[in-house]
PDB file of C-alpha atoms in Angstrom:
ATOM      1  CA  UNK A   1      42.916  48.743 -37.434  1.00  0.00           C
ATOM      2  CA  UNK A   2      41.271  50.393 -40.273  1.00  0.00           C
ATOM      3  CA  UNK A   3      38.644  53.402 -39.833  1.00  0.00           C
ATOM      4  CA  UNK A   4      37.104  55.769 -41.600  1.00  0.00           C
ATOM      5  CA  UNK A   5      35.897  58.947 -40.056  1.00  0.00           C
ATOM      6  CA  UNK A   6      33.343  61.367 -41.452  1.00  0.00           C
ATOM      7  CA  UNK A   7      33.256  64.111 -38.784  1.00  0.00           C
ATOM      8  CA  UNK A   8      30.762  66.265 -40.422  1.00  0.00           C
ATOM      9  CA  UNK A   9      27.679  64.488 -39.326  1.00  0.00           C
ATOM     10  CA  UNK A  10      25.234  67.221 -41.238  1.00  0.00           C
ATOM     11  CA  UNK A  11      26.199  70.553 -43.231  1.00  0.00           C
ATOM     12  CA  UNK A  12      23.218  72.892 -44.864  1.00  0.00           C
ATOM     13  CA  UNK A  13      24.579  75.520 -47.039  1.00  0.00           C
ATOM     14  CA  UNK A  14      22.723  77.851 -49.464  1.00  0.00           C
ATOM     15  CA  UNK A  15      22.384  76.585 -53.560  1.00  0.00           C
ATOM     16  CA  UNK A  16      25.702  77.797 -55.471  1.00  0.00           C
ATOM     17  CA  UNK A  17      27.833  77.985 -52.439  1.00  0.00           C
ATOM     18  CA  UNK A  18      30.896  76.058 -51.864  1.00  0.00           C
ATOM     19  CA  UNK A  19      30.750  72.951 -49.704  1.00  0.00           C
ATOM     20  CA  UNK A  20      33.741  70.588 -48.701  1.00  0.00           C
ATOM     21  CA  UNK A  21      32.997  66.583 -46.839  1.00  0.00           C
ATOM     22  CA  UNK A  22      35.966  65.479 -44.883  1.00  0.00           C
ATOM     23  CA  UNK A  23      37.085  62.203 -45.034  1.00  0.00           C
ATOM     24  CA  UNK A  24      39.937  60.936 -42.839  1.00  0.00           C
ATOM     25  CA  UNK A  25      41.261  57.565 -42.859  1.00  0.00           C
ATOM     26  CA  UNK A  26      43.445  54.788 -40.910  1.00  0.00           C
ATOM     27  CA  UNK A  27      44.932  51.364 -42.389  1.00  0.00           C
ATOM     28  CA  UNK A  28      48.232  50.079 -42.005  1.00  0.00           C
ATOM     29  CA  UNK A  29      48.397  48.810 -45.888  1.00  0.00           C
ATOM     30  CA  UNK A  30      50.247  50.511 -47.998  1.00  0.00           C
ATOM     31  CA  UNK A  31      47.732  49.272 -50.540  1.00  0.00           C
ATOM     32  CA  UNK A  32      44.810  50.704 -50.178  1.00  0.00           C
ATOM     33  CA  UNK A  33      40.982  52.323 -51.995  1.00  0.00           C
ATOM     34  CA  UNK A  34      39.300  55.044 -51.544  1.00  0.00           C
ATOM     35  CA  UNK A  35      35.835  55.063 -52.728  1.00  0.00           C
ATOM     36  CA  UNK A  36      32.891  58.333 -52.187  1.00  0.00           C
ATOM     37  CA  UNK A  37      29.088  57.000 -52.685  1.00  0.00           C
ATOM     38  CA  UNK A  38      26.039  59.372 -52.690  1.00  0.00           C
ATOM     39  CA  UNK A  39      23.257  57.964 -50.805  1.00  0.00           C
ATOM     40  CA  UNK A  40      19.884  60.707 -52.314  1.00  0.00           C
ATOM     41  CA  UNK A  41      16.224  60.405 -50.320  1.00  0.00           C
ATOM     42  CA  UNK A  42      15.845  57.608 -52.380  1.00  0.00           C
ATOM     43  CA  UNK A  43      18.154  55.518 -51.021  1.00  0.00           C
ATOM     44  CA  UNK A  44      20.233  53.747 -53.489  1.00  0.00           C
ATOM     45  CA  UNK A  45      24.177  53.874 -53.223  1.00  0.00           C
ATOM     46  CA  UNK A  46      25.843  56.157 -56.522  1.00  0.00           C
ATOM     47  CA  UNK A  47      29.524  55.185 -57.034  1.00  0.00           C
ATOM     48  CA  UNK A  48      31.054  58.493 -57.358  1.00  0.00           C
ATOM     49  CA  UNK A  49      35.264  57.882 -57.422  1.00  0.00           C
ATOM     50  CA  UNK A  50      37.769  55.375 -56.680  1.00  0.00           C
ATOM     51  CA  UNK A  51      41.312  56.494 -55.946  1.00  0.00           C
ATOM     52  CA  UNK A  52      43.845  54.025 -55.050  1.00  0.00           C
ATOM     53  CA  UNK A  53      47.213  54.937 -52.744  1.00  0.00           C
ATOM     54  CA  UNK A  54      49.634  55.272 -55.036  1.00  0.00           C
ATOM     55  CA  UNK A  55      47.887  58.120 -56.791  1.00  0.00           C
ATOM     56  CA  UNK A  56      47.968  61.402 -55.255  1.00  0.00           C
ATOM     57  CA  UNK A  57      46.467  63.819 -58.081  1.00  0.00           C
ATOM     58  CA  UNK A  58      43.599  65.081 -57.673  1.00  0.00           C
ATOM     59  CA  UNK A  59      40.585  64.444 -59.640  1.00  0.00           C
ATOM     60  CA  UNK A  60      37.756  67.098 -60.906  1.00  0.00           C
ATOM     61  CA  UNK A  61      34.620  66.064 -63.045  1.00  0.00           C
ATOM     62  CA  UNK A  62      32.304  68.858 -63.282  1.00  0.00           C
ATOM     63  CA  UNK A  63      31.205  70.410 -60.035  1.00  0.00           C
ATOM     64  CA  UNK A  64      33.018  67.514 -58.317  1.00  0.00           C
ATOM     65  CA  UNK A  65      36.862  67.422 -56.983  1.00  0.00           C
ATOM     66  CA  UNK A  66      38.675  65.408 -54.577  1.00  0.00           C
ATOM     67  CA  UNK A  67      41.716  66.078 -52.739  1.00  0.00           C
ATOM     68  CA  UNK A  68      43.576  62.919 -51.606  1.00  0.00           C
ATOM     69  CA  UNK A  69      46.285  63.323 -49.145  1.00  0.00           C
ATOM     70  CA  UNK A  70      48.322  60.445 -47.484  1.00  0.00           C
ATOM     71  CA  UNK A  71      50.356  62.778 -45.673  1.00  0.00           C
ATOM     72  CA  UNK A  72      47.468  63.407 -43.536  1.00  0.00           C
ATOM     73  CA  UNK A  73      45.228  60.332 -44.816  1.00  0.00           C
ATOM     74  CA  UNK A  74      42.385  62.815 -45.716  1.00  0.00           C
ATOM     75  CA  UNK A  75      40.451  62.050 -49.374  1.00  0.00           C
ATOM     76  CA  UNK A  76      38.394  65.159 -48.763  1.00  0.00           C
ATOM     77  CA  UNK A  77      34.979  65.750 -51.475  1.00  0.00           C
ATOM     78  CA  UNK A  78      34.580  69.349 -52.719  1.00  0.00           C
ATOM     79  CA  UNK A  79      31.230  70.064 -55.002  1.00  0.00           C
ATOM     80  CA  UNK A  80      31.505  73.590 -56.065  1.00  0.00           C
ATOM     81  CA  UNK A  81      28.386  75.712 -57.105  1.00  0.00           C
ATOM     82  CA  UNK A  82      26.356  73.380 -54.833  1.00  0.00           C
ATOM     83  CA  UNK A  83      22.970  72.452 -56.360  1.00  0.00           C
ATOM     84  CA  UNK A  84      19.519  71.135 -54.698  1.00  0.00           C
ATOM     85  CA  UNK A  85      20.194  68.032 -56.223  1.00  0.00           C
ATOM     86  CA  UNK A  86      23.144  67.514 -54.183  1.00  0.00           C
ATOM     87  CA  UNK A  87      21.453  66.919 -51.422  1.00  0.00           C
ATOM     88  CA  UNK A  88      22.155  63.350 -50.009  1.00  0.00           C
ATOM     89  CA  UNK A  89      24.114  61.699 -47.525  1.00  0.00           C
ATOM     90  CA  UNK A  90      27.872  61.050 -48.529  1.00  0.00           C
ATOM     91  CA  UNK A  91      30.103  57.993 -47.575  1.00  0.00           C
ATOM     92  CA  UNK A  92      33.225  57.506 -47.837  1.00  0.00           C
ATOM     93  CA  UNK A  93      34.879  54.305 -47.713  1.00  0.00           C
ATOM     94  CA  UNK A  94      38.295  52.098 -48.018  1.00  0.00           C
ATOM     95  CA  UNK A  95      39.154  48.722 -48.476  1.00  0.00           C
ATOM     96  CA  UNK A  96      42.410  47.535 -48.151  1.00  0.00           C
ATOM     97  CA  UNK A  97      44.854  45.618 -51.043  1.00  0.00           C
ATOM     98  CA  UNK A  98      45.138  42.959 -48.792  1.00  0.00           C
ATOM     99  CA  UNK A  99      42.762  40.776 -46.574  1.00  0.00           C
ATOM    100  CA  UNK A 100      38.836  40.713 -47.470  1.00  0.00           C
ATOM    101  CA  UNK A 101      37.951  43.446 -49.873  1.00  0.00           C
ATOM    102  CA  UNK A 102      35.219  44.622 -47.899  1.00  0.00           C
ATOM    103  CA  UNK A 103      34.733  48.161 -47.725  1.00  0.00           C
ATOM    104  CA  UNK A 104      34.865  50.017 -44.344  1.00  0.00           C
ATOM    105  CA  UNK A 105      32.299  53.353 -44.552  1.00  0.00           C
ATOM    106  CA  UNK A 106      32.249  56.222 -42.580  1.00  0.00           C
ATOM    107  CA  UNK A 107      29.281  57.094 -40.844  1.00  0.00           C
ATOM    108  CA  UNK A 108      28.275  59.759 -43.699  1.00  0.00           C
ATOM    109  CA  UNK A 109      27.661  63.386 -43.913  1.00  0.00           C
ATOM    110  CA  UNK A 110      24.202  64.732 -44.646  1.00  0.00           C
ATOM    111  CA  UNK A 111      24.623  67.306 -46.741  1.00  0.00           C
ATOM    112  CA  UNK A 112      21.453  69.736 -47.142  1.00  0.00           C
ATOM    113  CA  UNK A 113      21.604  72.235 -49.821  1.00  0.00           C
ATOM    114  CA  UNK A 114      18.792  74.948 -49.508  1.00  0.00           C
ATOM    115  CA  UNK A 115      17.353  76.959 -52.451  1.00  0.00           C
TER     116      UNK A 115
ATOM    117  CA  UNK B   1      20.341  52.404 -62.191  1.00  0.00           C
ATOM    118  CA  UNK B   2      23.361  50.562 -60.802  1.00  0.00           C
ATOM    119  CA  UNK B   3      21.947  46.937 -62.819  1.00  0.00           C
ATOM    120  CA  UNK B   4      21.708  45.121 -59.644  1.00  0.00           C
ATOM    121  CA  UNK B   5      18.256  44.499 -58.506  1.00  0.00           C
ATOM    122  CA  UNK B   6      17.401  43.341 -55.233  1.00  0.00           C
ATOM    123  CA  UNK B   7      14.013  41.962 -54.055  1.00  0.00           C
ATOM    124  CA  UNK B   8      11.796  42.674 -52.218  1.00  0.00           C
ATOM    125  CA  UNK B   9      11.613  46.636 -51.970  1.00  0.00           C
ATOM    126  CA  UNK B  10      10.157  46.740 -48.519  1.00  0.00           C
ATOM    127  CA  UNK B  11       9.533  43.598 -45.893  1.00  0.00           C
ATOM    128  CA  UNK B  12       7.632  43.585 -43.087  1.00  0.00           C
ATOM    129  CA  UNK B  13       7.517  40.667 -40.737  1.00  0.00           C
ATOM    130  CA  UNK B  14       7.098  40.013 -37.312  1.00  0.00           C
ATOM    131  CA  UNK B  15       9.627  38.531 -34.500  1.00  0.00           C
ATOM    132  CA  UNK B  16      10.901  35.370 -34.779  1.00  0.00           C
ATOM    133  CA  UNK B  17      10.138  34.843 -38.167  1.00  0.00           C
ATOM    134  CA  UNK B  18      12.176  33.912 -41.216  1.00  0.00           C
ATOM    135  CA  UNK B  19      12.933  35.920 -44.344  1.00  0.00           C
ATOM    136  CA  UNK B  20      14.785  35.482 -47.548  1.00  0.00           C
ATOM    137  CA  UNK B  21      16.472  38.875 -49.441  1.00  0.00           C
ATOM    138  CA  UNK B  22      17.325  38.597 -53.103  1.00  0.00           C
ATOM    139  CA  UNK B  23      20.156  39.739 -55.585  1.00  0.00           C
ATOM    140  CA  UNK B  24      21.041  39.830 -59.122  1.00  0.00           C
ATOM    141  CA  UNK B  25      24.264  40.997 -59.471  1.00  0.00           C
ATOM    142  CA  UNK B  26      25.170  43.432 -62.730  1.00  0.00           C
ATOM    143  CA  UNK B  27      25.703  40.903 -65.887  1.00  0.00           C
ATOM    144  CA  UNK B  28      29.241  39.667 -65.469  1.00  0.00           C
ATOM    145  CA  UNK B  29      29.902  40.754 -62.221  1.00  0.00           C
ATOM    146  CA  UNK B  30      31.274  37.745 -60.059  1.00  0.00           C
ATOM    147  CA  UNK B  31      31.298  39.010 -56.753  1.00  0.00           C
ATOM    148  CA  UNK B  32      28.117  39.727 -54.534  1.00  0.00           C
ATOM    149  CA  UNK B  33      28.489  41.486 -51.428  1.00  0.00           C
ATOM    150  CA  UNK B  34      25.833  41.991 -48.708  1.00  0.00           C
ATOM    151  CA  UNK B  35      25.502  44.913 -45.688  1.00  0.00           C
ATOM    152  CA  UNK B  36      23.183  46.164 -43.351  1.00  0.00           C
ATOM    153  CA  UNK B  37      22.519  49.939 -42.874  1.00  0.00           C
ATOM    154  CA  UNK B  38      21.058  50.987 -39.930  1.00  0.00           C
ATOM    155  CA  UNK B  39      20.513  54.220 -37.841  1.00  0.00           C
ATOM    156  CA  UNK B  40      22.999  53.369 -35.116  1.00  0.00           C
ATOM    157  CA  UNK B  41      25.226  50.825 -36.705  1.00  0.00           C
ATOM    158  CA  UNK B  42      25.540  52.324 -39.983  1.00  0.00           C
ATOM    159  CA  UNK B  43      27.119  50.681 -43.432  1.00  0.00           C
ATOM    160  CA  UNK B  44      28.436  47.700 -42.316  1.00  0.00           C
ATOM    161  CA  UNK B  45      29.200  44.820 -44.621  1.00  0.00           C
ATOM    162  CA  UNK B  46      28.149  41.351 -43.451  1.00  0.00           C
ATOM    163  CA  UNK B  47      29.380  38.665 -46.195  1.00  0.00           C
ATOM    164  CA  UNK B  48      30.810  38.546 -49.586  1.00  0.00           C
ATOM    165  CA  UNK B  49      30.673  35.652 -52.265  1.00  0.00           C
ATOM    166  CA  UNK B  50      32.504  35.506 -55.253  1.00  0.00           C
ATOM    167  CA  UNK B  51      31.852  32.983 -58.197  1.00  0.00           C
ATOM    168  CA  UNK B  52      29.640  30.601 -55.263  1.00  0.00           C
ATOM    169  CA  UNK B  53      32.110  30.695 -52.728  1.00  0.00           C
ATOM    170  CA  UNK B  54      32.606  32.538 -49.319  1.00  0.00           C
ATOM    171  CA  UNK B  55      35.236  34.997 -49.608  1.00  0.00           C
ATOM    172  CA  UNK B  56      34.957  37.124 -46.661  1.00  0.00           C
ATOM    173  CA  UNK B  57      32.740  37.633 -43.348  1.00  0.00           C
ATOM    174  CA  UNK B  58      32.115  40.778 -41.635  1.00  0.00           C
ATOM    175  CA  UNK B  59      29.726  41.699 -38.329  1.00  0.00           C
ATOM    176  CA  UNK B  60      26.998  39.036 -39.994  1.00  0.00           C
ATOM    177  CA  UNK B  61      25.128  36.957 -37.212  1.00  0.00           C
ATOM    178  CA  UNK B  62      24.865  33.021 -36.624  1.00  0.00           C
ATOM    179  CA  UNK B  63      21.163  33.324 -37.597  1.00  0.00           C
ATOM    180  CA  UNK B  64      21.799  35.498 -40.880  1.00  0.00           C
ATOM    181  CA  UNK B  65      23.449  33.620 -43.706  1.00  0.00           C
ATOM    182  CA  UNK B  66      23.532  33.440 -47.491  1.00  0.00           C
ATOM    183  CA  UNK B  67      24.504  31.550 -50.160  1.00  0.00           C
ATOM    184  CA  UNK B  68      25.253  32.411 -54.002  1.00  0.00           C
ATOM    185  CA  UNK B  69      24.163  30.063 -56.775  1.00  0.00           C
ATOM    186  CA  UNK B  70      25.358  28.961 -59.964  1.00  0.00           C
ATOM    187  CA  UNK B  71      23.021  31.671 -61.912  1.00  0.00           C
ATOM    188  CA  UNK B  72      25.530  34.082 -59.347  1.00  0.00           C
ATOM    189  CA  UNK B  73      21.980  35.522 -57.907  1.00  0.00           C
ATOM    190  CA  UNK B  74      22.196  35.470 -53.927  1.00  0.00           C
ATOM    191  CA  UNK B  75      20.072  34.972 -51.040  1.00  0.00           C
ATOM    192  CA  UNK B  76      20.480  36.606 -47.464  1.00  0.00           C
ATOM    193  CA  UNK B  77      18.229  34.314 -45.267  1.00  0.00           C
ATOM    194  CA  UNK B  78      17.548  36.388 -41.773  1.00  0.00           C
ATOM    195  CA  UNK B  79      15.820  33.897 -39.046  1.00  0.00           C
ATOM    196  CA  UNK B  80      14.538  34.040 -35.822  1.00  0.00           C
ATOM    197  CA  UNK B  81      14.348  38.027 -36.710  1.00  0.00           C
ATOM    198  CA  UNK B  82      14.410  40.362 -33.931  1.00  0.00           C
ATOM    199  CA  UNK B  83      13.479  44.137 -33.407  1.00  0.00           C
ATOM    200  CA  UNK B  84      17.075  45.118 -34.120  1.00  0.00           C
ATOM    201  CA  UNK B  85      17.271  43.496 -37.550  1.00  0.00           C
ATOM    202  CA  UNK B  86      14.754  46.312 -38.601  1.00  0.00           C
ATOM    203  CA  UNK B  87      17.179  47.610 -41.529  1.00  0.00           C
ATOM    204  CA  UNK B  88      18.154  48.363 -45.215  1.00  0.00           C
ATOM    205  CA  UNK B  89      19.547  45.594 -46.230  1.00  0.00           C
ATOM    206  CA  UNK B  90      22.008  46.436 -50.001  1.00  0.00           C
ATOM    207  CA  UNK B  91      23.404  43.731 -51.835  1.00  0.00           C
ATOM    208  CA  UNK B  92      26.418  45.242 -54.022  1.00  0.00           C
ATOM    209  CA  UNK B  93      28.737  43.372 -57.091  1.00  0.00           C
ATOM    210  CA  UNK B  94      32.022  43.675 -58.600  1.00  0.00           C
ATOM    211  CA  UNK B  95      33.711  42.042 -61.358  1.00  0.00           C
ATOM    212  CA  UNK B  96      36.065  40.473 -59.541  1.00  0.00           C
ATOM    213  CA  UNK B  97      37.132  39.945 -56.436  1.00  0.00           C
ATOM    214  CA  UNK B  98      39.716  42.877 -55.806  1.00  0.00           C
ATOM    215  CA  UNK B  99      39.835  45.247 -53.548  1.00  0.00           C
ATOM    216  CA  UNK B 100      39.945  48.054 -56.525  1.00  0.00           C
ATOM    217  CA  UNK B 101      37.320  46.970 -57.933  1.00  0.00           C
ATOM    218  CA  UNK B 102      34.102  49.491 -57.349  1.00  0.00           C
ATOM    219  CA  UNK B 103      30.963  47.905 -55.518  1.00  0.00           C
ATOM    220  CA  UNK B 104      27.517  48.777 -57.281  1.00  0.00           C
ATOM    221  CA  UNK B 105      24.749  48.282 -55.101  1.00  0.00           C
ATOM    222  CA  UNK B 106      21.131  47.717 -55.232  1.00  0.00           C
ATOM    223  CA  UNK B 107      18.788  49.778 -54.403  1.00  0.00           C
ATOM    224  CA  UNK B 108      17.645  48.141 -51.190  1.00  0.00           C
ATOM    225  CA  UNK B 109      15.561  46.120 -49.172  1.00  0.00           C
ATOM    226  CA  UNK B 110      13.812  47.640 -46.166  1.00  0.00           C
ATOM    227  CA  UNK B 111      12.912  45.098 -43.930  1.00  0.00           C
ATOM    228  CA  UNK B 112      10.693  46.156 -40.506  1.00  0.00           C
ATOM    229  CA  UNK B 113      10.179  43.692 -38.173  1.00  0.00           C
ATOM    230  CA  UNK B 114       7.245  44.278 -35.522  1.00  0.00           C
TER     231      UNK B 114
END
């Protein structure tokens, strides 16, 4: 069955530290998305990165990196020089290559970033 | 702005009652998905429609249901509402149907129900 599992339920670190979301996965496709959104106060959903299964490198733009790992089915969200205006919830989700396309979310970290 | 709008912002309604939730997908986007996000269910995706068809169903209950029409706007119609269908309610599109395909979503309707 396929699951997504945010363990991190809330993390508060200072402005310009270092903060890192865990995402861990389970499908049995071999075919498969990963997807991070940004939910901020206000509530609307912010695409952030897609990364399908057969693509293992990792991705940076700006402040933003993601580690994707099938060895350990992690896709694991790094912002670096954290910001106020990172603060949101984060979600990551999959959807498989075959069946429905629906995406399956974690239950989201709140990340808090304090000035 | 993702380009899909939904309407209304916020909902309020009482037991029992009916309500209709609406969605303009982004301009050329076929597919129209719609989930509910609540506090101790979380994200979970109730029905997806692509080009006026049913593609897929998720955790979406006999008295929900929805419908996409030719303009590809769709309607979530919620009856017989109950306390527990208090929610945010996000309508999402995608160009196609694939599963690679990124989902942009709306920013919402907040429906209460007293």
């Amino acid at each position: 069955a396929q699951k997504v599992t945010q363990a991190q339920t809330e993390i508060s670190v200072v402005e310009k530290e270092d903060v890192t979301l865990d995402c861990v996965y389970e499908t049995r496709d071999t075919t498969y998305y990963l997807f991070w959104y940004k939910q901020p106060p206000s509530g609307e959903l912010v695409f952030l990165i897609r990364r399908n299964s057969f693509d293992e490198q990792n991705e940076i733009s700006g402040r933003y990196s993601w580690n994707f790992q099938k060895s350990t089915s992690s896709f694991n969200f790094t912002i670096t020089a954290s910001q106020v205006v990172d603060s949101a919830v984060y979600f990551c989700a999959l959807s498989e290559g075959s069946g429905t396309y629906k995406y399956i979310f974690g239950t989201g970290t709140r990340l808090k970033v304090l000035a | 702005d993702s380009g899909v709008t939904q309407t209304p912002k916020h909902l309020i309604t009482a037991t029992g009652q009916r309500v209709t939730l609406r969605c303009s997908p982004r301009s050329g986007d076929l597919s129209v998905y719609w989930y509910q996000q609540s506090l101790d269910q979380g994200l979970q995706f109730l029905i997806q429609y692509y080009n006026g068809e049913e593609r897929a169903k998720g955790n979406i209950l006999e008295r929900f249901s929805a419908q996409q029409f030719p303009d590809l706007h769709s309607e979530l119609n919620l009856s017989s509402l109950e306390l527990g269908d208090s929610a945010l309610y996000f309508c999402a599109s995608s160009a196609s149907s694939r599963s690679y395909n990124e989902q942009f979503f709306g920013p919402g309707t907040r429906l209460t129900v007293l």
